[in-house]
GROMACS .gro file of C-alpha atoms in nm:
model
  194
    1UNK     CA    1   0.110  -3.241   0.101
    2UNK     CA    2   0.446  -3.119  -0.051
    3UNK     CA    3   0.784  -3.125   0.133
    4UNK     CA    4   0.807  -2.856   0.341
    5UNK     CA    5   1.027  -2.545   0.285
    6UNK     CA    6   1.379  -2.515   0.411
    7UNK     CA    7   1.355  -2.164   0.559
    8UNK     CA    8   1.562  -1.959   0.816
    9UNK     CA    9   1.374  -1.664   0.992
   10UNK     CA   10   1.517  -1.407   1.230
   11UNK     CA   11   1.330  -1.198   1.435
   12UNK     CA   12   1.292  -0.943   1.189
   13UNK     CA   13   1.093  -1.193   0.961
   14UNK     CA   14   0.864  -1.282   1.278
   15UNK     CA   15   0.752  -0.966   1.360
   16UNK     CA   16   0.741  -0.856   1.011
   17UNK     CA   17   0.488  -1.155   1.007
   18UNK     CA   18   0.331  -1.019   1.313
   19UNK     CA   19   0.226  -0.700   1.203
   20UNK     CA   20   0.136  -0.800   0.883
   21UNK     CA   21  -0.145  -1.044   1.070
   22UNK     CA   22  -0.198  -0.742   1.307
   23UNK     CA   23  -0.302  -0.524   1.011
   24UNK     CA   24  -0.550  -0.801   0.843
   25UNK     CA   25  -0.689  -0.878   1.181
   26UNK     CA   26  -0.811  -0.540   1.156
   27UNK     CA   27  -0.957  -0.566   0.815
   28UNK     CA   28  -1.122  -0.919   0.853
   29UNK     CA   29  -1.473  -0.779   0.885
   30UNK     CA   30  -1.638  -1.104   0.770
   31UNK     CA   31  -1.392  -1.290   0.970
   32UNK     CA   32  -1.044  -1.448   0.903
   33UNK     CA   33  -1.196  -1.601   0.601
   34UNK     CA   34  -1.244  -1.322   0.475
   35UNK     CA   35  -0.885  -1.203   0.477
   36UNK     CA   36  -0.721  -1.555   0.319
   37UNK     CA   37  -0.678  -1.376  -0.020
   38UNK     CA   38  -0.433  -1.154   0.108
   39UNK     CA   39  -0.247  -1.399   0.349
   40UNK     CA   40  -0.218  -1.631   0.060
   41UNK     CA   41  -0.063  -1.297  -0.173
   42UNK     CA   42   0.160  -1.260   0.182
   43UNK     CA   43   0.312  -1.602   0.327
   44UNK     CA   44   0.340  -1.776  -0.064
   45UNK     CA   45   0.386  -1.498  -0.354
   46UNK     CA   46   0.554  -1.219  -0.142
   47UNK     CA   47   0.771  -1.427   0.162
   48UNK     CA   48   0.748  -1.799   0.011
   49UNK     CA   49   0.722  -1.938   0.345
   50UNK     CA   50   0.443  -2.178   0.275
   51UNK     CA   51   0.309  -2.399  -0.032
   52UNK     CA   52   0.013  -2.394  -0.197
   53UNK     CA   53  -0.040  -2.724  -0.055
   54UNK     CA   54   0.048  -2.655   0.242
   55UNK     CA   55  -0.164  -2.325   0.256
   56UNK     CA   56  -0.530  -2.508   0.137
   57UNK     CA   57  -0.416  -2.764   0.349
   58UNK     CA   58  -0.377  -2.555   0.678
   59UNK     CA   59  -0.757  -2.442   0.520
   60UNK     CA   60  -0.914  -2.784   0.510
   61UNK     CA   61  -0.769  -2.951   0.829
   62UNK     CA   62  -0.910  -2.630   1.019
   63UNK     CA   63  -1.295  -2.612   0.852
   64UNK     CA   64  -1.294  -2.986   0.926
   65UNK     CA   65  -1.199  -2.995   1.293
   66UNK     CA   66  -1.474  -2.870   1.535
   67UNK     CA   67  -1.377  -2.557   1.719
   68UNK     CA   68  -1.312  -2.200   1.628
   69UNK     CA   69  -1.313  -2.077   1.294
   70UNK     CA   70  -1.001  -1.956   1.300
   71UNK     CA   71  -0.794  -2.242   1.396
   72UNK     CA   72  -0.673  -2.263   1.026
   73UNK     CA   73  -0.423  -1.921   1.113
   74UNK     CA   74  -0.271  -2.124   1.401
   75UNK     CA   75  -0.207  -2.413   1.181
   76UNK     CA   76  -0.073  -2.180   0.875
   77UNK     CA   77   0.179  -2.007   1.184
   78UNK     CA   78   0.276  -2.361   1.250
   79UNK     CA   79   0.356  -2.452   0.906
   80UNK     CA   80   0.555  -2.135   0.840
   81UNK     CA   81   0.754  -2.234   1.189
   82UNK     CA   82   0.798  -2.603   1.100
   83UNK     CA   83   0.885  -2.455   0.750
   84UNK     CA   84   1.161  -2.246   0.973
   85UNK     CA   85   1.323  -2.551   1.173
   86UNK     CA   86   1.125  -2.749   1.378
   87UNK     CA   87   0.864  -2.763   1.664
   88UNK     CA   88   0.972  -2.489   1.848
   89UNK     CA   89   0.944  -2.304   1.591
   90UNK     CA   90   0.609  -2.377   1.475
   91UNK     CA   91   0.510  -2.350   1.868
   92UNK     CA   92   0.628  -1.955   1.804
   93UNK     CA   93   0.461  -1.910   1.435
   94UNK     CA   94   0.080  -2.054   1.624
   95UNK     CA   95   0.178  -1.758   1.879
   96UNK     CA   96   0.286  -1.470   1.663
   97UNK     CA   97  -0.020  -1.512   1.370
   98UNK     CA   98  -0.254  -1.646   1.600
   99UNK     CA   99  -0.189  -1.382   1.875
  100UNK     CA  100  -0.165  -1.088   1.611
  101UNK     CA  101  -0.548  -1.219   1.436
  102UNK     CA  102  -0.745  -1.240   1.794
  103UNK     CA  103  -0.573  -0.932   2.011
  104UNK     CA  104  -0.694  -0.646   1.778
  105UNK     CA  105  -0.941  -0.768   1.660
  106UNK     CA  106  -1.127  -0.873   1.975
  107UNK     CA  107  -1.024  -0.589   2.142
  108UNK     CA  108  -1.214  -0.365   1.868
  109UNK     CA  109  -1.477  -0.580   1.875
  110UNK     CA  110  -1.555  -0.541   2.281
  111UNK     CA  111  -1.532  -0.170   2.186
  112UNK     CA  112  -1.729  -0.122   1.893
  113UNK     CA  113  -2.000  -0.341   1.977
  114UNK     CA  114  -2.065  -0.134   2.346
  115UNK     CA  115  -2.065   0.166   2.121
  116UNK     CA  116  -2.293   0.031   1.836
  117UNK     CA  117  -2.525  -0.094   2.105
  118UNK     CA  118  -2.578   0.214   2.284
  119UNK     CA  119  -2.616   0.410   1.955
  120UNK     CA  120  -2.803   0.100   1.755
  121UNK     CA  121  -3.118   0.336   1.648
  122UNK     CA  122  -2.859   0.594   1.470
  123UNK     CA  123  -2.942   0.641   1.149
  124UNK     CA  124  -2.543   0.608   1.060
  125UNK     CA  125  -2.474   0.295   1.223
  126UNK     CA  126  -2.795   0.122   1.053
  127UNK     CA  127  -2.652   0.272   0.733
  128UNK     CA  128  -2.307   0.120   0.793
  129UNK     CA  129  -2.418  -0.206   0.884
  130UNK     CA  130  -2.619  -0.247   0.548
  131UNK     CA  131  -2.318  -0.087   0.362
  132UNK     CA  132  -2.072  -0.367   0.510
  133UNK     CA  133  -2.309  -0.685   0.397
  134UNK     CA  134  -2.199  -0.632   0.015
  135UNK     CA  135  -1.817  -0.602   0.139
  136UNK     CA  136  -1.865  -0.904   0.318
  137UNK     CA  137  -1.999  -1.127   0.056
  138UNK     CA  138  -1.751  -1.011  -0.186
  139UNK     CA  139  -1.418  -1.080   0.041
  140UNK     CA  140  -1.607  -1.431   0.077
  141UNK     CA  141  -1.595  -1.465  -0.277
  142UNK     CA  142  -1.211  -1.328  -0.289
  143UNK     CA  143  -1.160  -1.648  -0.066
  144UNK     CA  144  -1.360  -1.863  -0.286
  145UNK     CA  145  -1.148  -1.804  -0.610
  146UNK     CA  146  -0.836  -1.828  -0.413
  147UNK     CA  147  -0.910  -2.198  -0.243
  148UNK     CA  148  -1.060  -2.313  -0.564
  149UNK     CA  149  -0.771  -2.216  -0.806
  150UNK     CA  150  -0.491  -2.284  -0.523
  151UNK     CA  151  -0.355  -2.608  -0.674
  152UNK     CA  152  -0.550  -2.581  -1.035
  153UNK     CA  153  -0.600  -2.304  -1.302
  154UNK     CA  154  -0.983  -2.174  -1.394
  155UNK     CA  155  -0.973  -2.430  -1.679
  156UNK     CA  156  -0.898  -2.704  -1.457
  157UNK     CA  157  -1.101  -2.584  -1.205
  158UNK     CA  158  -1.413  -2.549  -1.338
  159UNK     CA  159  -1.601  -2.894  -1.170
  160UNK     CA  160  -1.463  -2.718  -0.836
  161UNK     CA  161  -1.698  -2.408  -0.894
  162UNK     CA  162  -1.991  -2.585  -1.034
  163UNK     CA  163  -1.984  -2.773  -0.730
  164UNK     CA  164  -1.956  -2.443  -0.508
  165UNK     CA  165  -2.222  -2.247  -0.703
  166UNK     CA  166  -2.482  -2.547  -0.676
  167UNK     CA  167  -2.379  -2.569  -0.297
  168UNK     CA  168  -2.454  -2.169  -0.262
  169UNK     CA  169  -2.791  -2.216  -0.474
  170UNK     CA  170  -2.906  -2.514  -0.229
  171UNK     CA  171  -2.831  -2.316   0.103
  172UNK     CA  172  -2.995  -2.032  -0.042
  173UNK     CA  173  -3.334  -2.168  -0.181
  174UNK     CA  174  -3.350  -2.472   0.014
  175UNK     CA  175  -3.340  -2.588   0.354
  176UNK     CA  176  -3.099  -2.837   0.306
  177UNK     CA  177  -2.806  -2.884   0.617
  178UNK     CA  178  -2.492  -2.721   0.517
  179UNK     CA  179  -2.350  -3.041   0.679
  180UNK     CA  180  -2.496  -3.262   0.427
  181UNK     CA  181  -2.295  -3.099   0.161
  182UNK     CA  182  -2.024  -3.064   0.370
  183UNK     CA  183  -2.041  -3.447   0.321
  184UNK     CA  184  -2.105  -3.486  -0.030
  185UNK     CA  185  -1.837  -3.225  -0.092
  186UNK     CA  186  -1.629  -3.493   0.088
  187UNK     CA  187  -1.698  -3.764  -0.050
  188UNK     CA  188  -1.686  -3.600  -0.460
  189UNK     CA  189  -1.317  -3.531  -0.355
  190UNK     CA  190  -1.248  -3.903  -0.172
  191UNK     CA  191  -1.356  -4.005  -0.525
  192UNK     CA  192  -1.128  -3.758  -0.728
  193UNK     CA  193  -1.447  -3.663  -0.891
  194UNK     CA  194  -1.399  -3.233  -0.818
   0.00000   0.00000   0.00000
């Protein structure tokens, strides 16, 4: 990973950072994956509080560990903090982007899903539910592009997608464990070979 920033936040900047997270835990309908396009466009090209490194990083660490999904936010709000200062700080950036992705979200979910259950045979909510699938698979592949040309351009990048399009292709027509090429995914980068 890269040295880390040098960066001096006031309270402004955190809640700024706040309700920017408050706003894409709202829109994260395929989950926080789905939103990493626009947090990388946020906390690197807007703010410049993180790296690229440091962002795919955050990324990587998270999918790797067992546990939620979204443990990669907490460890993108403690990058930004230790960016900021120090531990303290990164203690507060795991709160503020962590706390602003579950709270409104969750709380919309517990809502929504009481309502979509009691109204389930609607003709609207079936419609909406089969209009959301191609929204989802397309912020997916937002997220794609963004991890795989993080660090590299297209050009560069190219063994990076063959490798992702033949993983897609094998979890689609075969029944092959997604854990299996988790680990050959693994082990092509331990060999610098993607």
């Amino acid at each position: 990973m890269s040295a880390p920033l040098q960066l001096n936040l006031h309270a402004g900047d955190w809640l700024g950072l706040f309700g920017h997270f408050l706003t894409l835990s709202l829109m994260s309908v395929g989950g926080a994956v789905s939103v990493i396009p626009d947090m990388h466009r946020y906390l690197i090209e807007r703010q410049h509080w993180l790296t690229d490194p440091q962002f795919s990083g955050s990324i990587a660490i998270a999918q790797s560990s067992p546990g939620p999904n979204i443990l990669f936010v907490a460890l993108m709000g403690w990058n930004v903090g230790l960016n900021a200062g120090g531990i303290w700080q990164a203690l507060l950036g795991v709160l503020v982007i962590l706390g602003a992705m579950v709270l409104p979200s969750s709380i919309l979910t517990v809502v929504v899903t009481r309502w979509l259950h009691h109204n389930r045979n609607r003709r609207v909510v079936r419609a909406f539910k089969q209009g959301m699938a191609p929204i989802v698979v397309a912020l997916m592949l937002a997220t794609a592009w963004i991890l795989a040309s993080a660090n590299h351009g297209f050009a560069t990048a190219w063994p990076i997608w063959l490798v992702t399009l033949l993983a897609a292709l094998l979890v689609w027509l075969t029944r092959v464990h997604i854990l299996w090429l988790l680990a050959a995914g693994a082990a092509l980068g331990w060999f610098h070979l993607i």
